[in-house]
Amino acid sequence: MRFNSPPNWPTPPPGWVPPPDWRPDPSWPPPPPGWQVWVDDTPTGSKKGLIIGLVAAALVVIIGGVLAVSIFTKDAPQVTVSKPTKSDEEQIKDVVEKFQDAWNASDFDAFKPIVCEDAQQDGEFNETDFLDSREGSDDLDLSVTDVDIDGDDATATVENENKDPDDITFAREKGEWKWCEF
């Protein structure tokens, strides 16, 4: 475990480790919500073998799928089925659900594509800060209670566990709604 001094506390000297009976100065402000004062710095093992295995398995599935499609569709007529288009409100609700799922799974790779470009330009938008914020935080149970759309901008009232409503901004980028606050 490594001591992780909050940004609103004085910076400790390099390599400083608090003694077992150490307590922060009572005049210091509390750490930011969700801040982990102690973080696990245990190095993770190599995942090279797992990655190679997953790539090999994916190739087998893809080749099998291509063969199956070519065998079973050889003489079949081509039919095009279009999916009904979802309303802007339904699309925003889908983004909120994806946000909740990415947060609850601590999955930054799923989180990143649903966030608007302006928010992604923020210096705090990175995997490390995302995972640090997620550590020790409860899972989300989000619901959308209201959506106000103005062209390519929208504001949705989002509640967690049917309480504490927040107005979240969204932007339509390249035809898709994106979450613009984190």
Short mmCIF file of N, CA and C in Angstrom, two decimals:
data_model
loop_
_atom_site.label_atom_id
_atom_site.label_comp_id
_atom_site.label_asym_id
_atom_site.label_seq_id
_atom_site.Cartn_x
_atom_site.Cartn_y
_atom_site.Cartn_z
N MET A 1 0.85 -1.18 0.00
CA MET A 1 0.00 0.00 0.00
C MET A 1 0.89 1.24 0.00
N ARG A 2 0.40 2.26 -0.72
CA ARG A 2 1.14 3.50 -0.86
C ARG A 2 0.27 4.66 -0.39
N PHE A 3 0.89 5.59 0.37
CA PHE A 3 0.19 6.78 0.82
C PHE A 3 -0.04 7.69 -0.37
N ASN A 4 -1.28 8.14 -0.57
CA ASN A 4 -1.68 8.96 -1.71
C ASN A 4 -2.24 10.27 -1.16
N SER A 5 -1.38 11.27 -1.00
CA SER A 5 -1.77 12.55 -0.39
C SER A 5 -2.81 13.25 -1.26
N PRO A 6 -3.94 13.67 -0.68
CA PRO A 6 -4.95 14.40 -1.46
C PRO A 6 -4.37 15.70 -2.02
N PRO A 7 -4.92 16.18 -3.13
CA PRO A 7 -4.38 17.39 -3.76
C PRO A 7 -4.57 18.65 -2.91
N ASN A 8 -5.50 18.62 -1.96
CA ASN A 8 -5.74 19.81 -1.13
C ASN A 8 -4.97 19.75 0.20
N TRP A 9 -4.02 18.82 0.34
CA TRP A 9 -3.15 18.73 1.51
C TRP A 9 -1.75 19.15 1.11
N PRO A 10 -0.92 19.52 2.07
CA PRO A 10 0.48 19.83 1.73
C PRO A 10 1.16 18.60 1.12
N THR A 11 2.06 18.85 0.17
CA THR A 11 2.77 17.75 -0.50
C THR A 11 3.85 17.20 0.43
N PRO A 12 3.82 15.88 0.70
CA PRO A 12 4.85 15.31 1.58
C PRO A 12 6.18 15.20 0.83
N PRO A 13 7.29 15.07 1.56
CA PRO A 13 8.59 14.89 0.90
C PRO A 13 8.60 13.57 0.12
N PRO A 14 9.40 13.49 -0.94
CA PRO A 14 9.47 12.25 -1.73
C PRO A 14 9.85 11.06 -0.85
N GLY A 15 9.13 9.96 -1.02
CA GLY A 15 9.42 8.73 -0.30
C GLY A 15 8.91 8.70 1.13
N TRP A 16 8.25 9.76 1.58
CA TRP A 16 7.76 9.82 2.95
C TRP A 16 6.63 8.82 3.16
N VAL A 17 6.70 8.07 4.23
CA VAL A 17 5.66 7.10 4.60
C VAL A 17 5.19 7.47 6.00
N PRO A 18 3.88 7.68 6.18
CA PRO A 18 3.39 8.06 7.51
C PRO A 18 3.63 6.94 8.52
N PRO A 19 4.05 7.29 9.74
CA PRO A 19 4.21 6.26 10.77
C PRO A 19 2.83 5.72 11.16
N PRO A 20 2.78 4.56 11.80
CA PRO A 20 1.49 3.92 12.12
C PRO A 20 0.54 4.80 12.94
N ASP A 21 1.07 5.67 13.81
CA ASP A 21 0.20 6.47 14.66
C ASP A 21 -0.07 7.87 14.08
N TRP A 22 0.32 8.11 12.83
CA TRP A 22 0.18 9.42 12.20
C TRP A 22 -1.28 9.75 11.92
N ARG A 23 -1.64 10.99 12.16
CA ARG A 23 -2.97 11.52 11.84
C ARG A 23 -2.78 12.83 11.10
N PRO A 24 -3.63 13.16 10.11
CA PRO A 24 -3.49 14.45 9.41
C PRO A 24 -3.78 15.61 10.34
N ASP A 25 -3.18 16.74 10.05
CA ASP A 25 -3.39 17.95 10.82
C ASP A 25 -4.88 18.30 10.78
N PRO A 26 -5.53 18.53 11.92
CA PRO A 26 -6.97 18.83 11.94
C PRO A 26 -7.33 20.09 11.15
N SER A 27 -6.36 20.98 10.91
CA SER A 27 -6.66 22.20 10.16
C SER A 27 -6.73 21.94 8.65
N TRP A 28 -6.28 20.78 8.20
CA TRP A 28 -6.32 20.46 6.76
C TRP A 28 -7.76 20.15 6.36
N PRO A 29 -8.11 20.50 5.12
CA PRO A 29 -9.48 20.17 4.66
C PRO A 29 -9.61 18.66 4.45
N PRO A 30 -10.85 18.17 4.43
CA PRO A 30 -11.03 16.74 4.18
C PRO A 30 -10.62 16.40 2.73
N PRO A 31 -10.23 15.16 2.47
CA PRO A 31 -9.90 14.77 1.09
C PRO A 31 -11.14 14.92 0.21
N PRO A 32 -10.96 15.08 -1.11
CA PRO A 32 -12.11 15.15 -2.03
C PRO A 32 -12.95 13.88 -1.91
N PRO A 33 -14.25 13.95 -2.19
CA PRO A 33 -15.12 12.77 -2.11
C PRO A 33 -14.57 11.62 -2.97
N GLY A 34 -14.52 10.43 -2.38
CA GLY A 34 -14.07 9.24 -3.10
C GLY A 34 -12.55 9.11 -3.16
N TRP A 35 -11.81 10.06 -2.59
CA TRP A 35 -10.34 10.02 -2.67
C TRP A 35 -9.81 8.86 -1.83
N GLN A 36 -8.89 8.09 -2.37
CA GLN A 36 -8.27 6.97 -1.67
C GLN A 36 -6.93 7.44 -1.11
N VAL A 37 -6.83 7.56 0.22
CA VAL A 37 -5.58 8.00 0.84
C VAL A 37 -4.53 6.89 0.75
N TRP A 38 -4.97 5.65 0.76
CA TRP A 38 -4.06 4.51 0.61
C TRP A 38 -4.46 3.77 -0.66
N VAL A 39 -3.48 3.54 -1.54
CA VAL A 39 -3.75 2.83 -2.80
C VAL A 39 -2.85 1.61 -2.91
N ASP A 40 -3.38 0.59 -3.54
CA ASP A 40 -2.64 -0.64 -3.76
C ASP A 40 -1.65 -0.42 -4.90
N ASP A 41 -0.36 -0.57 -4.63
CA ASP A 41 0.65 -0.38 -5.67
C ASP A 41 1.33 -1.70 -6.04
N THR A 42 0.61 -2.81 -5.79
CA THR A 42 1.13 -4.12 -6.15
C THR A 42 1.18 -4.23 -7.67
N PRO A 43 2.34 -4.55 -8.26
CA PRO A 43 2.42 -4.65 -9.71
C PRO A 43 1.58 -5.83 -10.22
N THR A 44 0.93 -5.60 -11.34
CA THR A 44 0.12 -6.67 -11.94
C THR A 44 1.03 -7.60 -12.75
N GLY A 45 0.62 -8.85 -12.86
CA GLY A 45 1.41 -9.82 -13.61
C GLY A 45 1.28 -9.62 -15.10
N SER A 46 2.12 -10.27 -15.85
CA SER A 46 2.10 -10.18 -17.31
C SER A 46 0.87 -10.89 -17.85
N LYS A 47 0.23 -10.27 -18.78
CA LYS A 47 -0.97 -10.83 -19.38
C LYS A 47 -0.73 -11.19 -20.84
N LYS A 48 0.53 -11.34 -21.23
CA LYS A 48 0.87 -11.62 -22.61
C LYS A 48 0.24 -12.92 -23.09
N GLY A 49 0.33 -13.97 -22.29
CA GLY A 49 -0.24 -15.26 -22.67
C GLY A 49 -1.75 -15.18 -22.82
N LEU A 50 -2.40 -14.47 -21.91
CA LEU A 50 -3.85 -14.31 -21.98
C LEU A 50 -4.25 -13.56 -23.25
N ILE A 51 -3.53 -12.51 -23.57
CA ILE A 51 -3.84 -11.72 -24.77
C ILE A 51 -3.66 -12.56 -26.02
N ILE A 52 -2.57 -13.32 -26.11
CA ILE A 52 -2.34 -14.18 -27.28
C ILE A 52 -3.46 -15.21 -27.39
N GLY A 53 -3.86 -15.79 -26.28
CA GLY A 53 -4.95 -16.78 -26.29
C GLY A 53 -6.26 -16.17 -26.75
N LEU A 54 -6.57 -14.96 -26.28
CA LEU A 54 -7.80 -14.29 -26.68
C LEU A 54 -7.79 -13.94 -28.16
N VAL A 55 -6.65 -13.49 -28.67
CA VAL A 55 -6.55 -13.17 -30.09
C VAL A 55 -6.74 -14.44 -30.93
N ALA A 56 -6.11 -15.53 -30.52
CA ALA A 56 -6.25 -16.80 -31.25
C ALA A 56 -7.71 -17.26 -31.23
N ALA A 57 -8.36 -17.16 -30.08
CA ALA A 57 -9.76 -17.58 -29.97
C ALA A 57 -10.64 -16.70 -30.85
N ALA A 58 -10.38 -15.40 -30.87
CA ALA A 58 -11.16 -14.49 -31.70
C ALA A 58 -11.00 -14.83 -33.18
N LEU A 59 -9.79 -15.16 -33.60
CA LEU A 59 -9.56 -15.55 -35.00
C LEU A 59 -10.34 -16.81 -35.36
N VAL A 60 -10.35 -17.79 -34.47
CA VAL A 60 -11.10 -19.02 -34.72
C VAL A 60 -12.59 -18.72 -34.88
N VAL A 61 -13.12 -17.87 -34.01
CA VAL A 61 -14.54 -17.51 -34.08
C VAL A 61 -14.84 -16.77 -35.37
N ILE A 62 -13.99 -15.82 -35.75
CA ILE A 62 -14.21 -15.05 -36.99
C ILE A 62 -14.16 -15.96 -38.21
N ILE A 63 -13.17 -16.82 -38.29
CA ILE A 63 -13.06 -17.73 -39.44
C ILE A 63 -14.26 -18.66 -39.49
N GLY A 64 -14.67 -19.18 -38.33
CA GLY A 64 -15.84 -20.05 -38.28
C GLY A 64 -17.09 -19.30 -38.72
N GLY A 65 -17.24 -18.06 -38.30
CA GLY A 65 -18.39 -17.25 -38.70
C GLY A 65 -18.42 -16.99 -40.18
N VAL A 66 -17.27 -16.66 -40.76
CA VAL A 66 -17.20 -16.42 -42.21
C VAL A 66 -17.56 -17.68 -42.96
N LEU A 67 -17.03 -18.82 -42.52
CA LEU A 67 -17.36 -20.09 -43.19
C LEU A 67 -18.85 -20.40 -43.07
N ALA A 68 -19.42 -20.20 -41.89
CA ALA A 68 -20.84 -20.48 -41.68
C ALA A 68 -21.71 -19.58 -42.56
N VAL A 69 -21.37 -18.31 -42.62
CA VAL A 69 -22.14 -17.38 -43.45
C VAL A 69 -22.04 -17.78 -44.92
N SER A 70 -20.84 -18.11 -45.36
CA SER A 70 -20.68 -18.46 -46.78
C SER A 70 -21.40 -19.76 -47.13
N ILE A 71 -21.46 -20.68 -46.21
CA ILE A 71 -22.15 -21.96 -46.47
C ILE A 71 -23.66 -21.78 -46.45
N PHE A 72 -24.19 -21.09 -45.44
CA PHE A 72 -25.63 -21.00 -45.26
C PHE A 72 -26.31 -19.91 -46.07
N THR A 73 -25.55 -18.99 -46.66
CA THR A 73 -26.16 -17.92 -47.44
C THR A 73 -25.83 -18.04 -48.93
N LYS A 74 -25.26 -19.13 -49.32
CA LYS A 74 -24.83 -19.29 -50.71
C LYS A 74 -25.97 -19.04 -51.69
N ASP A 75 -27.14 -19.64 -51.48
CA ASP A 75 -28.25 -19.49 -52.39
C ASP A 75 -29.40 -18.70 -51.80
N ALA A 76 -29.20 -18.13 -50.63
CA ALA A 76 -30.28 -17.41 -49.96
C ALA A 76 -30.44 -16.03 -50.57
N PRO A 77 -31.68 -15.58 -50.74
CA PRO A 77 -31.89 -14.23 -51.26
C PRO A 77 -31.46 -13.19 -50.23
N GLN A 78 -31.00 -12.05 -50.71
CA GLN A 78 -30.56 -10.97 -49.83
C GLN A 78 -31.77 -10.17 -49.37
N VAL A 79 -31.93 -10.03 -48.07
CA VAL A 79 -33.04 -9.28 -47.49
C VAL A 79 -32.45 -8.20 -46.59
N THR A 80 -32.90 -6.98 -46.78
CA THR A 80 -32.44 -5.87 -45.94
C THR A 80 -33.53 -5.51 -44.95
N VAL A 81 -33.16 -5.51 -43.69
CA VAL A 81 -34.12 -5.15 -42.63
C VAL A 81 -33.57 -3.92 -41.94
N SER A 82 -34.35 -2.86 -41.91
CA SER A 82 -33.89 -1.65 -41.21
C SER A 82 -34.50 -1.60 -39.82
N LYS A 83 -33.67 -1.20 -38.87
CA LYS A 83 -34.13 -1.08 -37.50
C LYS A 83 -34.84 0.25 -37.34
N PRO A 84 -35.90 0.29 -36.55
CA PRO A 84 -36.56 1.56 -36.31
C PRO A 84 -35.61 2.52 -35.60
N THR A 85 -35.67 3.78 -35.98
CA THR A 85 -34.81 4.80 -35.38
C THR A 85 -35.34 5.17 -34.00
N LYS A 86 -34.42 5.25 -33.05
CA LYS A 86 -34.80 5.64 -31.70
C LYS A 86 -34.91 7.16 -31.62
N SER A 87 -35.78 7.62 -30.75
CA SER A 87 -35.92 9.07 -30.53
C SER A 87 -34.67 9.60 -29.84
N ASP A 88 -34.48 10.92 -29.89
CA ASP A 88 -33.34 11.53 -29.20
C ASP A 88 -33.37 11.20 -27.71
N GLU A 89 -34.56 11.25 -27.10
CA GLU A 89 -34.69 10.94 -25.67
C GLU A 89 -34.27 9.50 -25.39
N GLU A 90 -34.68 8.55 -26.23
CA GLU A 90 -34.29 7.14 -26.04
C GLU A 90 -32.78 6.97 -26.20
N GLN A 91 -32.20 7.69 -27.17
CA GLN A 91 -30.75 7.61 -27.37
C GLN A 91 -29.99 8.16 -26.16
N ILE A 92 -30.47 9.25 -25.59
CA ILE A 92 -29.83 9.82 -24.39
C ILE A 92 -29.96 8.86 -23.22
N LYS A 93 -31.13 8.24 -23.08
CA LYS A 93 -31.29 7.24 -22.01
C LYS A 93 -30.33 6.07 -22.20
N ASP A 94 -30.08 5.68 -23.47
CA ASP A 94 -29.11 4.62 -23.75
C ASP A 94 -27.70 5.04 -23.32
N VAL A 95 -27.34 6.31 -23.57
CA VAL A 95 -26.01 6.81 -23.17
C VAL A 95 -25.89 6.78 -21.64
N VAL A 96 -26.95 7.16 -20.94
CA VAL A 96 -26.93 7.14 -19.46
C VAL A 96 -26.75 5.71 -18.97
N GLU A 97 -27.42 4.75 -19.62
CA GLU A 97 -27.26 3.34 -19.23
C GLU A 97 -25.83 2.86 -19.50
N LYS A 98 -25.25 3.26 -20.63
CA LYS A 98 -23.86 2.88 -20.93
C LYS A 98 -22.90 3.51 -19.93
N PHE A 99 -23.17 4.76 -19.53
CA PHE A 99 -22.34 5.43 -18.52
C PHE A 99 -22.39 4.63 -17.22
N GLN A 100 -23.60 4.28 -16.79
CA GLN A 100 -23.78 3.51 -15.56
C GLN A 100 -23.04 2.18 -15.64
N ASP A 101 -23.19 1.46 -16.76
CA ASP A 101 -22.53 0.15 -16.91
C ASP A 101 -21.02 0.29 -16.89
N ALA A 102 -20.48 1.30 -17.59
CA ALA A 102 -19.02 1.50 -17.62
C ALA A 102 -18.51 1.85 -16.22
N TRP A 103 -19.22 2.72 -15.51
CA TRP A 103 -18.82 3.11 -14.15
C TRP A 103 -18.84 1.90 -13.22
N ASN A 104 -19.96 1.17 -13.24
CA ASN A 104 -20.10 0.04 -12.32
C ASN A 104 -19.08 -1.05 -12.61
N ALA A 105 -18.65 -1.19 -13.86
CA ALA A 105 -17.67 -2.21 -14.24
C ALA A 105 -16.23 -1.66 -14.18
N SER A 106 -16.08 -0.39 -13.80
CA SER A 106 -14.76 0.27 -13.80
C SER A 106 -14.08 0.09 -15.16
N ASP A 107 -14.85 0.31 -16.23
CA ASP A 107 -14.39 0.04 -17.60
C ASP A 107 -14.21 1.36 -18.35
N PHE A 108 -13.00 1.93 -18.28
CA PHE A 108 -12.72 3.20 -18.95
C PHE A 108 -12.86 3.08 -20.46
N ASP A 109 -12.51 1.92 -21.03
CA ASP A 109 -12.62 1.73 -22.48
C ASP A 109 -14.08 1.82 -22.95
N ALA A 110 -15.02 1.42 -22.12
CA ALA A 110 -16.44 1.55 -22.46
C ALA A 110 -16.94 2.96 -22.15
N PHE A 111 -16.31 3.63 -21.21
CA PHE A 111 -16.69 4.97 -20.79
C PHE A 111 -16.28 6.02 -21.82
N LYS A 112 -15.08 5.90 -22.36
CA LYS A 112 -14.51 6.93 -23.23
C LYS A 112 -15.37 7.23 -24.46
N PRO A 113 -15.87 6.25 -25.21
CA PRO A 113 -16.59 6.59 -26.45
C PRO A 113 -17.95 7.25 -26.23
N ILE A 114 -18.48 7.27 -25.03
CA ILE A 114 -19.79 7.90 -24.82
C ILE A 114 -19.65 9.32 -24.27
N VAL A 115 -18.41 9.80 -24.08
CA VAL A 115 -18.17 11.14 -23.55
C VAL A 115 -17.82 12.08 -24.70
N CYS A 116 -18.38 13.31 -24.69
CA CYS A 116 -18.17 14.26 -25.78
C CYS A 116 -16.71 14.70 -25.85
N GLU A 117 -16.34 15.20 -27.03
CA GLU A 117 -14.95 15.59 -27.29
C GLU A 117 -14.47 16.69 -26.34
N ASP A 118 -15.33 17.68 -26.05
CA ASP A 118 -14.92 18.76 -25.13
C ASP A 118 -14.54 18.20 -23.77
N ALA A 119 -15.34 17.28 -23.23
CA ALA A 119 -15.05 16.69 -21.92
C ALA A 119 -13.78 15.85 -21.97
N GLN A 120 -13.54 15.18 -23.11
CA GLN A 120 -12.34 14.36 -23.23
C GLN A 120 -11.08 15.21 -23.27
N GLN A 121 -11.18 16.49 -23.61
CA GLN A 121 -10.02 17.38 -23.66
C GLN A 121 -9.61 17.85 -22.27
N ASP A 122 -10.46 17.67 -21.26
CA ASP A 122 -10.15 18.05 -19.89
C ASP A 122 -8.96 17.23 -19.39
N GLY A 123 -8.04 17.86 -18.70
CA GLY A 123 -6.83 17.19 -18.21
C GLY A 123 -7.12 16.05 -17.24
N GLU A 124 -8.29 16.08 -16.59
CA GLU A 124 -8.63 15.03 -15.64
C GLU A 124 -9.33 13.85 -16.31
N PHE A 125 -9.53 13.92 -17.62
CA PHE A 125 -10.19 12.82 -18.33
C PHE A 125 -9.11 11.84 -18.78
N ASN A 126 -8.85 10.86 -17.93
CA ASN A 126 -7.88 9.81 -18.24
C ASN A 126 -8.24 8.59 -17.40
N GLU A 127 -7.68 7.46 -17.78
CA GLU A 127 -8.04 6.20 -17.13
C GLU A 127 -7.64 6.20 -15.65
N THR A 128 -6.49 6.76 -15.32
CA THR A 128 -6.02 6.76 -13.93
C THR A 128 -6.98 7.53 -13.03
N ASP A 129 -7.36 8.74 -13.45
CA ASP A 129 -8.29 9.54 -12.64
C ASP A 129 -9.67 8.87 -12.58
N PHE A 130 -10.09 8.26 -13.70
CA PHE A 130 -11.38 7.55 -13.72
C PHE A 130 -11.36 6.43 -12.69
N LEU A 131 -10.31 5.61 -12.70
CA LEU A 131 -10.24 4.48 -11.77
C LEU A 131 -10.07 4.95 -10.33
N ASP A 132 -9.30 6.04 -10.13
CA ASP A 132 -9.15 6.60 -8.77
C ASP A 132 -10.49 7.09 -8.25
N SER A 133 -11.28 7.75 -9.10
CA SER A 133 -12.60 8.23 -8.69
C SER A 133 -13.53 7.07 -8.39
N ARG A 134 -13.39 6.00 -9.14
CA ARG A 134 -14.28 4.85 -9.01
C ARG A 134 -13.99 4.06 -7.73
N GLU A 135 -12.70 3.99 -7.33
CA GLU A 135 -12.32 3.21 -6.15
C GLU A 135 -13.08 3.69 -4.92
N GLY A 136 -13.70 2.78 -4.23
CA GLY A 136 -14.40 3.10 -3.00
C GLY A 136 -15.76 3.74 -3.21
N SER A 137 -16.14 3.99 -4.46
CA SER A 137 -17.46 4.58 -4.73
C SER A 137 -18.47 3.47 -4.95
N ASP A 138 -19.70 3.75 -4.59
CA ASP A 138 -20.77 2.77 -4.78
C ASP A 138 -21.13 2.65 -6.25
N ASP A 139 -21.80 1.56 -6.59
CA ASP A 139 -22.33 1.38 -7.94
C ASP A 139 -23.44 2.40 -8.15
N LEU A 140 -23.65 2.74 -9.42
CA LEU A 140 -24.71 3.68 -9.77
C LEU A 140 -25.97 2.92 -10.17
N ASP A 141 -27.13 3.51 -9.90
CA ASP A 141 -28.42 3.00 -10.35
C ASP A 141 -29.15 4.22 -10.92
N LEU A 142 -28.81 4.59 -12.18
CA LEU A 142 -29.28 5.84 -12.76
C LEU A 142 -30.61 5.69 -13.47
N SER A 143 -31.37 6.77 -13.42
CA SER A 143 -32.61 6.85 -14.20
C SER A 143 -32.76 8.29 -14.69
N VAL A 144 -33.33 8.42 -15.89
CA VAL A 144 -33.55 9.73 -16.50
C VAL A 144 -35.00 10.12 -16.23
N THR A 145 -35.19 11.29 -15.64
CA THR A 145 -36.55 11.73 -15.33
C THR A 145 -37.05 12.81 -16.27
N ASP A 146 -36.14 13.50 -16.97
CA ASP A 146 -36.55 14.55 -17.89
C ASP A 146 -35.44 14.78 -18.91
N VAL A 147 -35.82 15.10 -20.15
CA VAL A 147 -34.84 15.42 -21.19
C VAL A 147 -35.32 16.67 -21.91
N ASP A 148 -34.43 17.66 -22.05
CA ASP A 148 -34.73 18.89 -22.78
C ASP A 148 -33.73 18.98 -23.93
N ILE A 149 -34.23 18.93 -25.16
CA ILE A 149 -33.36 18.91 -26.34
C ILE A 149 -33.47 20.24 -27.06
N ASP A 150 -32.31 20.82 -27.39
CA ASP A 150 -32.24 22.07 -28.14
C ASP A 150 -31.24 21.89 -29.27
N GLY A 151 -31.72 21.41 -30.42
CA GLY A 151 -30.83 21.14 -31.56
C GLY A 151 -29.88 20.00 -31.24
N ASP A 152 -28.57 20.29 -31.28
CA ASP A 152 -27.56 19.27 -31.00
C ASP A 152 -27.09 19.30 -29.55
N ASP A 153 -27.78 20.05 -28.70
CA ASP A 153 -27.46 20.10 -27.27
C ASP A 153 -28.67 19.59 -26.49
N ALA A 154 -28.43 18.99 -25.35
CA ALA A 154 -29.52 18.49 -24.52
C ALA A 154 -29.11 18.54 -23.06
N THR A 155 -30.12 18.61 -22.21
CA THR A 155 -29.91 18.51 -20.77
C THR A 155 -30.88 17.45 -20.26
N ALA A 156 -30.36 16.52 -19.50
CA ALA A 156 -31.20 15.46 -18.94
C ALA A 156 -31.08 15.51 -17.42
N THR A 157 -32.21 15.35 -16.76
CA THR A 157 -32.22 15.24 -15.30
C THR A 157 -32.03 13.76 -14.99
N VAL A 158 -30.93 13.46 -14.29
CA VAL A 158 -30.55 12.08 -14.00
C VAL A 158 -30.52 11.90 -12.49
N GLU A 159 -31.17 10.85 -12.02
CA GLU A 159 -31.19 10.54 -10.60
C GLU A 159 -30.44 9.24 -10.35
N ASN A 160 -29.80 9.17 -9.20
CA ASN A 160 -29.14 7.94 -8.76
C ASN A 160 -29.99 7.35 -7.64
N GLU A 161 -30.48 6.13 -7.84
CA GLU A 161 -31.36 5.45 -6.89
C GLU A 161 -32.60 6.29 -6.57
N ASN A 162 -33.14 6.93 -7.63
CA ASN A 162 -34.35 7.74 -7.54
C ASN A 162 -34.25 8.91 -6.55
N LYS A 163 -33.03 9.47 -6.41
CA LYS A 163 -32.84 10.64 -5.56
C LYS A 163 -31.65 11.44 -6.08
N ASP A 164 -31.40 12.57 -5.49
CA ASP A 164 -30.27 13.44 -5.83
C ASP A 164 -30.22 13.74 -7.33
N PRO A 165 -31.24 14.41 -7.89
CA PRO A 165 -31.24 14.70 -9.32
C PRO A 165 -30.11 15.65 -9.72
N ASP A 166 -29.49 15.37 -10.85
CA ASP A 166 -28.46 16.23 -11.43
C ASP A 166 -28.86 16.52 -12.87
N ASP A 167 -28.62 17.76 -13.33
CA ASP A 167 -28.83 18.09 -14.73
C ASP A 167 -27.52 17.86 -15.46
N ILE A 168 -27.53 16.91 -16.38
CA ILE A 168 -26.34 16.52 -17.13
C ILE A 168 -26.49 17.02 -18.57
N THR A 169 -25.41 17.61 -19.10
CA THR A 169 -25.46 18.09 -20.48
C THR A 169 -24.98 17.00 -21.44
N PHE A 170 -25.57 17.03 -22.62
CA PHE A 170 -25.23 16.09 -23.69
C PHE A 170 -25.04 16.88 -24.98
N ALA A 171 -24.25 16.34 -25.89
CA ALA A 171 -24.04 16.96 -27.20
C ALA A 171 -24.14 15.88 -28.26
N ARG A 172 -24.75 16.24 -29.39
CA ARG A 172 -24.81 15.31 -30.52
C ARG A 172 -23.56 15.54 -31.36
N GLU A 173 -22.73 14.49 -31.49
CA GLU A 173 -21.50 14.55 -32.27
C GLU A 173 -21.55 13.44 -33.31
N LYS A 174 -21.42 13.83 -34.58
CA LYS A 174 -21.44 12.86 -35.69
C LYS A 174 -22.68 11.97 -35.60
N GLY A 175 -23.82 12.58 -35.24
CA GLY A 175 -25.09 11.86 -35.20
C GLY A 175 -25.34 11.05 -33.94
N GLU A 176 -24.43 11.07 -32.98
CA GLU A 176 -24.60 10.29 -31.74
C GLU A 176 -24.56 11.22 -30.53
N TRP A 177 -25.43 10.93 -29.56
CA TRP A 177 -25.44 11.71 -28.33
C TRP A 177 -24.29 11.28 -27.43
N LYS A 178 -23.62 12.27 -26.83
CA LYS A 178 -22.48 12.03 -25.93
C LYS A 178 -22.70 12.75 -24.62
N TRP A 179 -22.26 12.13 -23.53
CA TRP A 179 -22.29 12.68 -22.16
C TRP A 179 -21.20 13.73 -22.07
N CYS A 180 -21.52 14.94 -21.57
CA CYS A 180 -20.53 16.03 -21.56
C CYS A 180 -20.08 16.48 -20.18
N GLU A 181 -20.41 15.74 -19.14
CA GLU A 181 -19.95 16.05 -17.79
C GLU A 181 -19.48 14.78 -17.13
N PHE A 182 -18.45 14.90 -16.32
CA PHE A 182 -18.00 13.72 -15.56
C PHE A 182 -17.51 14.14 -14.21
#
